[in-house]
Amino acid sequence: MNDLAVLIIGGSVTGGSGVENRSKHAWRKALDPNHATVHFKGAIDPSYFLHCTARFVEHSYDVVLFDLGANMVAPGSASSLVELIRRVRCLANASAVGVVNWPGWPGGPNPYRMRWAANEARAALIEVPHGPELYSTDRVHPNERGHALIAERVLAYLGSVDASTRAVPSASYDCAAHVFEQCYPSAPEMPVVRDATGEPHGWQLVDDSPTPKLLHKYGWVPSSRCGAPLTMVVPPGDTCGVIVTVSYLASNVTGPFRLACEAGCACSPLRKWAQDMSDPFPIVTGHEYWPKLMKKRNITTNSTRNPYRPKTTHDTAFHLLRQREEACRLTVTPITDERVRIDALYVREPDAAYANATSHSPLSTFEQRRFGMYARRRGHCDAS
């Protein structure tokens, strides 16, 4: 790779899953650590990196590599990857972008989603053979031979890159206008309301990582069966309206929960197609797309008999319109005794195009139309 400055954005494969998190066998170790910057997180889809993306791009890079093939399980993940590629290419001023096509589960749609995303975003596709002999025992991640093959293909791609001429994005949406965003990507950082004991009433912070010395999987879970809400303070921004995103653990055994805004703030669902599947509100079941996946793979819902129990962090987003100058409070309330885990919180201003479309769409509800009309107002939110 000579002196190329490389940025790697990936999921659990990048982190070394499949080789028992022994990082020395992870494919990324084949790159010169003096010239490679790596950001990875397990059990997420590409949308994770769309929140405050600039925090992952410290400076300009010659090449950006995306290794998220095994993470393309959520609805809309391919579109999220396209947006991520465009945004990072702009921020990094990269000459080249490569997409590693390790698909995760054999026989699934992931490799097709990766090919579509690479083509749509004008990125190079780095194809990787994925026969059964290259998988670890979980049939998702590569074993040591699989990691070695990924490294071989990546190094061959880097050897073909000519960074002498900087690439200029050919589409204006590669460098979209910046919108204000506040990110709380880790549960310990979230603005939760705590009681006199210093903890949220009825909730506790946990780390579900099987290897906490290597990485953490923090989240807030109910500490009792009383159904107490987890309350978060959404700090007031410059605009009266924001789009709030809550990240939660999704699986076929996750329990449902209700999202609500306290008095003085109005919340409503996003105005988009298939919103109830991709961004459920106010009720989140935690497994909106699991019935279809389970039927396709003949998976039982009994967690004690089900060997196939993938767990990933998903997002749901919704409108929040302040009707006062003070901060808003958002609550998450479990509906049953089943386990709920809340992982992160993100808040961003809506862009002008979305606000305008929402306010004028004949399909918008009264609350959605009101959000579109007043969301970008700055000041005097009590009149919205």
CSV table of C-alpha atoms in Angstrom, one decimal:
chain,number,residue,atom,x,y,z
A,1,MET,CA,0.0,0.0,0.0
A,2,ASN,CA,3.1,2.2,-0.1
A,3,ASP,CA,2.4,5.5,1.7
A,4,LEU,CA,-1.4,5.5,1.2
A,5,ALA,CA,-3.3,7.0,4.1
A,6,VAL,CA,-6.2,4.5,4.6
A,7,LEU,CA,-9.4,4.9,6.6
A,8,ILE,CA,-11.3,1.7,7.5
A,9,ILE,CA,-14.9,1.8,8.6
A,10,GLY,CA,-16.3,-1.6,9.5
A,11,GLY,CA,-18.3,-3.9,11.8
A,12,SER,CA,-17.5,-7.0,13.7
A,13,VAL,CA,-15.5,-8.6,10.8
A,14,THR,CA,-13.1,-5.7,10.9
A,15,GLY,CA,-12.9,-6.1,14.7
A,16,GLY,CA,-11.7,-9.7,14.4
A,17,SER,CA,-14.9,-11.7,14.9
A,18,GLY,CA,-14.6,-15.2,13.6
A,19,VAL,CA,-11.1,-15.6,15.0
A,20,GLU,CA,-12.3,-15.2,18.7
A,21,ASN,CA,-11.4,-11.4,18.5
A,22,ARG,CA,-7.7,-12.2,18.3
A,23,SER,CA,-6.9,-9.0,16.6
A,24,LYS,CA,-3.6,-10.3,15.2
A,25,HIS,CA,-5.5,-12.5,12.8
A,26,ALA,CA,-8.0,-9.8,11.8
A,27,TRP,CA,-7.6,-8.8,8.1
A,28,ARG,CA,-7.0,-5.2,9.0
A,29,LYS,CA,-3.7,-6.2,10.6
A,30,ALA,CA,-2.2,-6.8,7.2
A,31,LEU,CA,-2.2,-3.0,6.6
A,32,ASP,CA,0.6,-0.8,7.9
A,33,PRO,CA,-0.8,0.6,11.2
A,34,ASN,CA,1.2,3.8,10.7
A,35,HIS,CA,-0.9,4.6,7.6
A,36,ALA,CA,-4.3,3.0,8.5
A,37,THR,CA,-7.0,4.4,10.8
A,38,VAL,CA,-9.6,1.9,11.9
A,39,HIS,CA,-13.1,2.5,13.3
A,40,PHE,CA,-15.4,-0.5,13.9
A,41,LYS,CA,-18.4,-1.5,16.0
A,42,GLY,CA,-20.1,-4.8,16.1
A,43,ALA,CA,-23.8,-5.6,15.8
A,44,ILE,CA,-24.8,-2.4,14.0
A,45,ASP,CA,-25.8,-1.5,10.5
A,46,PRO,CA,-24.3,1.3,8.3
A,47,SER,CA,-26.6,3.9,9.8
A,48,TYR,CA,-24.5,3.9,13.0
A,49,PHE,CA,-21.8,5.8,11.2
A,50,LEU,CA,-24.2,8.3,9.8
A,51,HIS,CA,-24.6,10.0,13.2
A,52,CYS,CA,-22.0,12.8,13.6
A,53,THR,CA,-19.9,11.2,10.8
A,54,ALA,CA,-17.1,13.7,11.2
A,55,ARG,CA,-16.0,12.0,14.4
A,56,PHE,CA,-14.7,9.1,12.4
A,57,VAL,CA,-12.8,11.2,9.9
A,58,GLU,CA,-9.8,12.8,11.6
A,59,HIS,CA,-8.1,14.2,8.5
A,60,SER,CA,-7.9,13.6,4.7
A,61,TYR,CA,-7.3,10.1,3.4
A,62,ASP,CA,-6.2,8.7,0.1
A,63,VAL,CA,-8.4,5.6,0.4
A,64,VAL,CA,-11.5,4.7,2.4
A,65,LEU,CA,-12.5,1.1,2.9
A,66,PHE,CA,-15.9,-0.1,4.0
A,67,ASP,CA,-16.3,-3.5,5.6
A,68,LEU,CA,-20.0,-3.8,6.5
A,69,GLY,CA,-21.2,-6.7,4.4
A,70,ALA,CA,-22.1,-8.8,7.4
A,71,ASN,CA,-24.0,-5.9,8.8
A,72,MET,CA,-26.5,-5.4,6.0
A,73,VAL,CA,-29.4,-7.1,7.7
A,74,ALA,CA,-31.8,-4.2,8.5
A,75,PRO,CA,-34.3,-2.7,6.1
A,76,GLY,CA,-32.7,0.3,4.3
A,77,SER,CA,-29.1,-0.8,5.1
A,78,ALA,CA,-28.1,-0.6,1.5
A,79,SER,CA,-29.4,3.0,1.2
A,80,SER,CA,-27.6,3.9,4.4
A,81,LEU,CA,-24.3,2.5,3.1
A,82,VAL,CA,-24.7,4.6,-0.1
A,83,GLU,CA,-25.2,7.8,2.0
A,84,LEU,CA,-22.3,6.8,4.2
A,85,ILE,CA,-19.9,6.3,1.3
A,86,ARG,CA,-20.8,9.6,-0.2
A,87,ARG,CA,-20.5,11.5,3.1
A,88,VAL,CA,-17.2,10.0,4.1
A,89,ARG,CA,-15.7,10.4,0.6
A,90,CYS,CA,-16.4,14.1,0.9
A,91,LEU,CA,-15.1,14.5,4.5
A,92,ALA,CA,-12.0,12.5,3.7
A,93,ASN,CA,-11.4,14.0,0.3
A,94,ALA,CA,-10.5,10.5,-0.7
A,95,SER,CA,-9.0,9.5,-4.1
A,96,ALA,CA,-10.6,6.0,-3.9
A,97,VAL,CA,-13.3,4.2,-2.1
A,98,GLY,CA,-13.4,0.4,-1.8
A,99,VAL,CA,-16.3,-1.8,-0.5
A,100,VAL,CA,-15.3,-5.2,0.9
A,101,ASN,CA,-18.0,-7.7,-0.1
A,102,TRP,CA,-17.9,-10.3,2.7
A,103,PRO,CA,-21.6,-11.1,2.9
A,104,GLY,CA,-22.1,-12.6,6.4
A,105,TRP,CA,-24.8,-15.3,6.3
A,106,PRO,CA,-24.4,-17.5,3.2
A,107,GLY,CA,-27.3,-17.4,0.8
A,108,GLY,CA,-28.7,-14.1,2.1
A,109,PRO,CA,-29.2,-10.9,0.2
A,110,ASN,CA,-26.2,-9.1,1.6
A,111,PRO,CA,-23.8,-9.5,-1.3
A,112,TYR,CA,-26.4,-8.1,-3.7
A,113,ARG,CA,-27.1,-5.2,-1.4
A,114,MET,CA,-23.3,-4.5,-1.3
A,115,ARG,CA,-23.0,-4.6,-5.1
A,116,TRP,CA,-25.9,-2.3,-5.5
A,117,ALA,CA,-24.6,0.2,-2.9
A,118,ALA,CA,-21.1,0.2,-4.4
A,119,ASN,CA,-22.4,0.8,-7.9
A,120,GLU,CA,-24.9,3.5,-6.7
A,121,ALA,CA,-22.1,5.3,-4.7
A,122,ARG,CA,-19.5,5.0,-7.5
A,123,ALA,CA,-17.2,2.9,-5.3
A,124,ALA,CA,-15.0,-0.1,-6.2
A,125,LEU,CA,-16.3,-3.5,-5.1
A,126,ILE,CA,-13.7,-5.8,-3.6
A,127,GLU,CA,-15.2,-9.2,-4.1
A,128,VAL,CA,-14.1,-11.9,-1.6
A,129,PRO,CA,-14.9,-15.7,-2.1
A,130,HIS,CA,-16.9,-17.0,0.8
A,131,GLY,CA,-17.0,-20.8,0.5
A,132,PRO,CA,-18.0,-22.8,3.7
A,133,GLU,CA,-14.3,-23.5,4.4
A,134,LEU,CA,-13.7,-19.8,5.0
A,135,TYR,CA,-16.4,-19.3,7.7
A,136,SER,CA,-16.1,-19.6,11.4
A,137,THR,CA,-18.4,-21.8,13.4
A,138,ASP,CA,-21.1,-19.1,13.6
A,139,ARG,CA,-21.5,-19.1,9.8
A,140,VAL,CA,-21.4,-15.3,9.7
A,141,HIS,CA,-17.8,-14.2,10.3
A,142,PRO,CA,-14.7,-15.4,8.4
A,143,ASN,CA,-12.3,-17.8,10.1
A,144,GLU,CA,-8.5,-17.3,10.0
A,145,ARG,CA,-8.3,-18.4,6.3
A,146,GLY,CA,-11.2,-16.1,5.5
A,147,HIS,CA,-9.6,-13.1,7.2
A,148,ALA,CA,-6.3,-13.9,5.3
A,149,LEU,CA,-8.2,-13.9,2.0
A,150,ILE,CA,-9.9,-10.6,2.7
A,151,ALA,CA,-6.5,-9.1,3.5
A,152,GLU,CA,-5.1,-10.5,0.2
A,153,ARG,CA,-7.9,-8.9,-1.8
A,154,VAL,CA,-7.7,-5.6,0.0
A,155,LEU,CA,-4.0,-5.4,-0.5
A,156,ALA,CA,-4.4,-6.1,-4.2
A,157,TYR,CA,-6.9,-3.3,-4.4
A,158,LEU,CA,-4.7,-0.9,-2.6
A,159,GLY,CA,-1.9,-1.8,-4.9
A,160,SER,CA,-4.0,-0.7,-7.9
A,161,VAL,CA,-4.9,2.7,-6.4
A,162,ASP,CA,-3.3,5.8,-7.9
A,163,ALA,CA,-3.5,8.5,-5.3
A,164,SER,CA,-1.5,11.0,-7.3
A,165,THR,CA,-4.7,12.7,-8.6
A,166,ARG,CA,-7.3,13.7,-6.0
A,167,ALA,CA,-10.9,12.6,-6.9
A,168,VAL,CA,-13.5,15.3,-7.0
A,169,PRO,CA,-17.0,14.2,-6.1
A,170,SER,CA,-19.1,14.3,-9.3
A,171,ALA,CA,-22.4,14.8,-7.5
A,172,SER,CA,-23.4,17.7,-5.2
A,173,TYR,CA,-25.0,15.3,-2.7
A,174,ASP,CA,-21.6,13.8,-1.8
A,175,CYS,CA,-21.0,17.0,0.1
A,176,ALA,CA,-24.4,17.8,1.4
A,177,ALA,CA,-25.0,20.9,3.5
A,178,HIS,CA,-24.1,20.4,7.2
A,179,VAL,CA,-26.9,20.1,9.7
A,180,PHE,CA,-26.6,20.6,13.4
A,181,GLU,CA,-26.4,17.3,15.3
A,182,GLN,CA,-25.9,16.1,18.9
A,183,CYS,CA,-24.7,12.6,19.4
A,184,TYR,CA,-24.7,10.3,22.5
A,185,PRO,CA,-23.3,7.1,20.9
A,186,SER,CA,-22.6,5.3,24.1
A,187,ALA,CA,-25.2,4.6,26.8
A,188,PRO,CA,-23.0,6.0,29.7
A,189,GLU,CA,-23.0,9.4,27.8
A,190,MET,CA,-26.8,9.6,27.3
A,191,PRO,CA,-28.6,12.5,29.0
A,192,VAL,CA,-30.8,10.3,31.3
A,193,VAL,CA,-32.6,11.7,34.3
A,194,ARG,CA,-31.2,10.2,37.5
A,195,ASP,CA,-32.8,10.0,41.0
A,196,ALA,CA,-31.2,10.7,44.4
A,197,THR,CA,-29.2,7.5,44.1
A,198,GLY,CA,-27.5,8.7,41.0
A,199,GLU,CA,-29.2,6.2,38.8
A,200,PRO,CA,-32.4,6.3,36.6
A,201,HIS,CA,-35.3,5.0,38.7
A,202,GLY,CA,-36.0,1.4,37.7
A,203,TRP,CA,-33.2,1.2,35.1
A,204,GLN,CA,-29.5,0.2,35.2
A,205,LEU,CA,-26.4,0.4,33.0
A,206,VAL,CA,-25.2,-3.0,31.7
A,207,ASP,CA,-22.3,-4.2,29.5
A,208,ASP,CA,-23.5,-7.2,27.4
A,209,SER,CA,-20.1,-7.7,25.7
A,210,PRO,CA,-18.8,-11.2,26.0
A,211,THR,CA,-15.3,-9.7,25.8
A,212,PRO,CA,-15.5,-6.5,27.8
A,213,LYS,CA,-11.7,-6.2,27.9
A,214,LEU,CA,-11.7,-5.8,24.1
A,215,LEU,CA,-14.9,-3.9,23.5
A,216,HIS,CA,-18.0,-2.8,25.3
A,217,LYS,CA,-21.7,-3.1,24.5
A,218,TYR,CA,-23.3,-0.7,27.0
A,219,GLY,CA,-27.0,-0.2,27.3
A,220,TRP,CA,-29.8,0.8,29.7
A,221,VAL,CA,-32.1,-2.0,30.8
A,222,PRO,CA,-35.0,-2.2,33.3
A,223,SER,CA,-33.7,-3.2,36.7
A,224,SER,CA,-37.2,-4.2,37.9
A,225,ARG,CA,-40.6,-5.3,36.5
A,226,CYS,CA,-42.4,-2.2,37.6
A,227,GLY,CA,-42.5,-0.7,34.1
A,228,ALA,CA,-40.8,2.5,35.2
A,229,PRO,CA,-39.9,4.8,32.2
A,230,LEU,CA,-36.3,5.8,31.3
A,231,THR,CA,-36.4,9.5,31.0
A,232,MET,CA,-34.0,11.5,28.8
A,233,VAL,CA,-33.5,15.2,28.4
A,234,VAL,CA,-33.4,16.3,24.7
A,235,PRO,CA,-31.3,19.5,24.9
A,236,PRO,CA,-32.8,22.5,23.0
A,237,GLY,CA,-31.1,23.3,19.8
A,238,ASP,CA,-31.3,26.4,17.6
A,239,THR,CA,-34.5,25.2,15.9
A,240,CYS,CA,-37.9,24.4,17.4
A,241,GLY,CA,-38.0,21.0,15.8
A,242,VAL,CA,-35.5,18.1,15.6
A,243,ILE,CA,-35.4,14.5,14.5
A,244,VAL,CA,-34.6,12.2,17.4
A,245,THR,CA,-33.1,8.8,16.9
A,246,VAL,CA,-33.1,6.2,19.6
A,247,SER,CA,-30.9,3.1,19.3
A,248,TYR,CA,-32.0,-0.2,20.8
A,249,LEU,CA,-31.1,-3.8,20.9
A,250,ALA,CA,-33.2,-5.7,18.3
A,251,SER,CA,-33.6,-9.5,18.3
A,252,ASN,CA,-36.4,-12.1,18.1
A,253,VAL,CA,-36.6,-12.0,21.9
A,254,THR,CA,-36.6,-8.3,22.5
A,255,GLY,CA,-39.5,-6.8,24.3
A,256,PRO,CA,-41.7,-4.0,23.1
A,257,PHE,CA,-41.5,-0.4,24.4
A,258,ARG,CA,-43.3,2.9,24.1
A,259,LEU,CA,-41.7,6.2,23.2
A,260,ALA,CA,-43.4,9.4,24.4
A,261,CYS,CA,-42.7,13.1,24.8
A,262,GLU,CA,-43.7,14.9,28.0
A,263,ALA,CA,-45.9,18.0,28.1
A,264,GLY,CA,-44.7,21.0,26.2
A,265,CYS,CA,-43.3,19.0,23.3
A,266,ALA,CA,-45.1,17.2,20.5
A,267,CYS,CA,-43.7,14.0,18.9
A,268,SER,CA,-44.9,12.3,15.7
A,269,PRO,CA,-43.8,9.6,13.3
A,270,LEU,CA,-41.5,10.4,10.3
A,271,ARG,CA,-43.2,11.1,7.0
A,272,LYS,CA,-41.7,8.3,4.8
A,273,TRP,CA,-42.7,5.1,3.1
A,274,ALA,CA,-42.7,1.9,5.2
A,275,GLN,CA,-42.1,4.1,8.3
A,276,ASP,CA,-43.8,1.6,10.6
A,277,MET,CA,-41.1,-1.0,9.7
A,278,SER,CA,-38.0,1.2,9.4
A,279,ASP,CA,-38.8,3.8,12.1
A,280,PRO,CA,-41.6,2.6,14.3
A,281,PHE,CA,-43.3,5.1,16.6
A,282,PRO,CA,-44.6,5.3,19.3
A,283,ILE,CA,-44.6,1.5,19.8
A,284,VAL,CA,-41.4,-0.3,19.0
A,285,THR,CA,-41.6,-4.1,19.2
A,286,GLY,CA,-37.8,-4.7,18.9
A,287,HIS,CA,-38.3,-7.2,16.1
A,288,GLU,CA,-40.3,-5.4,13.3
A,289,TYR,CA,-38.6,-7.3,10.5
A,290,TRP,CA,-37.9,-10.6,12.4
A,291,PRO,CA,-41.1,-12.5,11.4
A,292,LYS,CA,-40.1,-12.3,7.7
A,293,LEU,CA,-36.5,-13.3,8.5
A,294,MET,CA,-37.6,-16.2,10.8
A,295,LYS,CA,-40.1,-17.6,8.3
A,296,LYS,CA,-37.4,-17.5,5.5
A,297,ARG,CA,-34.9,-19.3,7.7
A,298,ASN,CA,-37.4,-21.6,9.6
A,299,ILE,CA,-36.3,-20.1,12.9
A,300,THR,CA,-38.2,-21.0,16.1
A,301,THR,CA,-39.1,-18.2,18.5
A,302,ASN,CA,-38.3,-20.2,21.5
A,303,SER,CA,-35.0,-18.7,22.7
A,304,THR,CA,-34.0,-21.9,24.6
A,305,ARG,CA,-34.2,-24.0,21.4
A,306,ASN,CA,-33.1,-21.4,18.8
A,307,PRO,CA,-29.4,-21.6,17.8
A,308,TYR,CA,-29.8,-18.7,15.4
A,309,ARG,CA,-30.2,-15.7,17.6
A,310,PRO,CA,-28.5,-12.7,16.0
A,311,LYS,CA,-28.7,-9.4,18.0
A,312,THR,CA,-28.0,-6.1,16.5
A,313,THR,CA,-28.4,-2.4,17.4
A,314,HIS,CA,-31.2,-0.8,15.4
A,315,ASP,CA,-32.5,2.8,15.2
A,316,THR,CA,-35.9,4.3,15.2
A,317,ALA,CA,-36.4,8.0,14.5
A,318,PHE,CA,-39.3,10.4,14.9
A,319,HIS,CA,-40.2,14.1,15.0
A,320,LEU,CA,-39.9,16.3,18.2
A,321,LEU,CA,-41.4,19.8,18.1
A,322,ARG,CA,-40.7,22.1,21.0
A,323,GLN,CA,-43.7,24.2,22.1
A,324,ARG,CA,-41.7,26.0,24.7
A,325,GLU,CA,-38.2,27.4,25.1
A,326,GLU,CA,-37.0,24.8,27.6
A,327,ALA,CA,-35.6,21.4,26.9
A,328,CYS,CA,-37.9,18.5,26.2
A,329,ARG,CA,-38.1,15.2,28.0
A,330,LEU,CA,-38.5,11.9,26.2
A,331,THR,CA,-39.5,8.6,27.9
A,332,VAL,CA,-39.0,5.0,27.1
A,333,THR,CA,-41.4,2.6,28.8
A,334,PRO,CA,-41.4,-1.2,28.6
A,335,ILE,CA,-44.8,-2.7,27.8
A,336,THR,CA,-44.1,-6.2,29.0
A,337,ASP,CA,-41.6,-8.0,31.2
A,338,GLU,CA,-39.4,-8.9,28.3
A,339,ARG,CA,-36.0,-7.4,28.2
A,340,VAL,CA,-35.4,-4.0,26.6
A,341,ARG,CA,-32.0,-2.4,26.0
A,342,ILE,CA,-31.5,1.3,25.0
A,343,ASP,CA,-28.1,2.0,23.6
A,344,ALA,CA,-27.8,5.5,22.2
A,345,LEU,CA,-29.5,8.8,21.4
A,346,TYR,CA,-29.0,11.2,18.5
A,347,VAL,CA,-30.6,14.6,17.8
A,348,ARG,CA,-30.4,16.6,14.5
A,349,GLU,CA,-32.1,19.4,12.8
A,350,PRO,CA,-34.3,18.5,9.8
A,351,ASP,CA,-33.1,19.8,6.5
A,352,ALA,CA,-35.2,22.3,4.5
A,353,ALA,CA,-36.2,19.8,1.8
A,354,TYR,CA,-37.6,17.3,4.3
A,355,ALA,CA,-39.4,19.9,6.3
A,356,ASN,CA,-41.0,21.4,3.2
A,357,ALA,CA,-42.0,18.0,1.8
A,358,THR,CA,-43.5,17.0,5.2
A,359,SER,CA,-45.5,20.2,5.5
A,360,HIS,CA,-47.0,19.9,2.0
A,361,SER,CA,-47.5,16.1,1.6
A,362,PRO,CA,-51.2,15.2,1.3
A,363,LEU,CA,-50.3,12.0,3.2
A,364,SER,CA,-49.0,13.9,6.3
A,365,THR,CA,-51.1,13.9,9.4
A,366,PHE,CA,-51.9,17.1,11.2
A,367,GLU,CA,-49.0,16.6,13.6
A,368,GLN,CA,-46.5,15.8,10.8
A,369,ARG,CA,-47.7,18.8,8.8
A,370,ARG,CA,-47.3,21.0,11.8
A,371,PHE,CA,-43.8,19.7,12.4
A,372,GLY,CA,-42.8,20.5,8.8
A,373,MET,CA,-44.2,24.1,9.1
A,374,TYR,CA,-42.4,25.0,12.4
A,375,ALA,CA,-39.5,22.7,12.8
A,376,ARG,CA,-36.9,25.0,11.3
A,377,ARG,CA,-38.2,28.1,13.2
A,378,ARG,CA,-35.5,29.6,15.3
A,379,GLY,CA,-36.7,31.1,18.6
A,380,HIS,CA,-40.3,31.7,19.8
A,381,CYS,CA,-41.0,28.0,19.9
A,382,ASP,CA,-43.9,28.6,22.3
A,383,ALA,CA,-45.8,30.0,19.3
A,384,SER,CA,-45.3,26.9,17.1
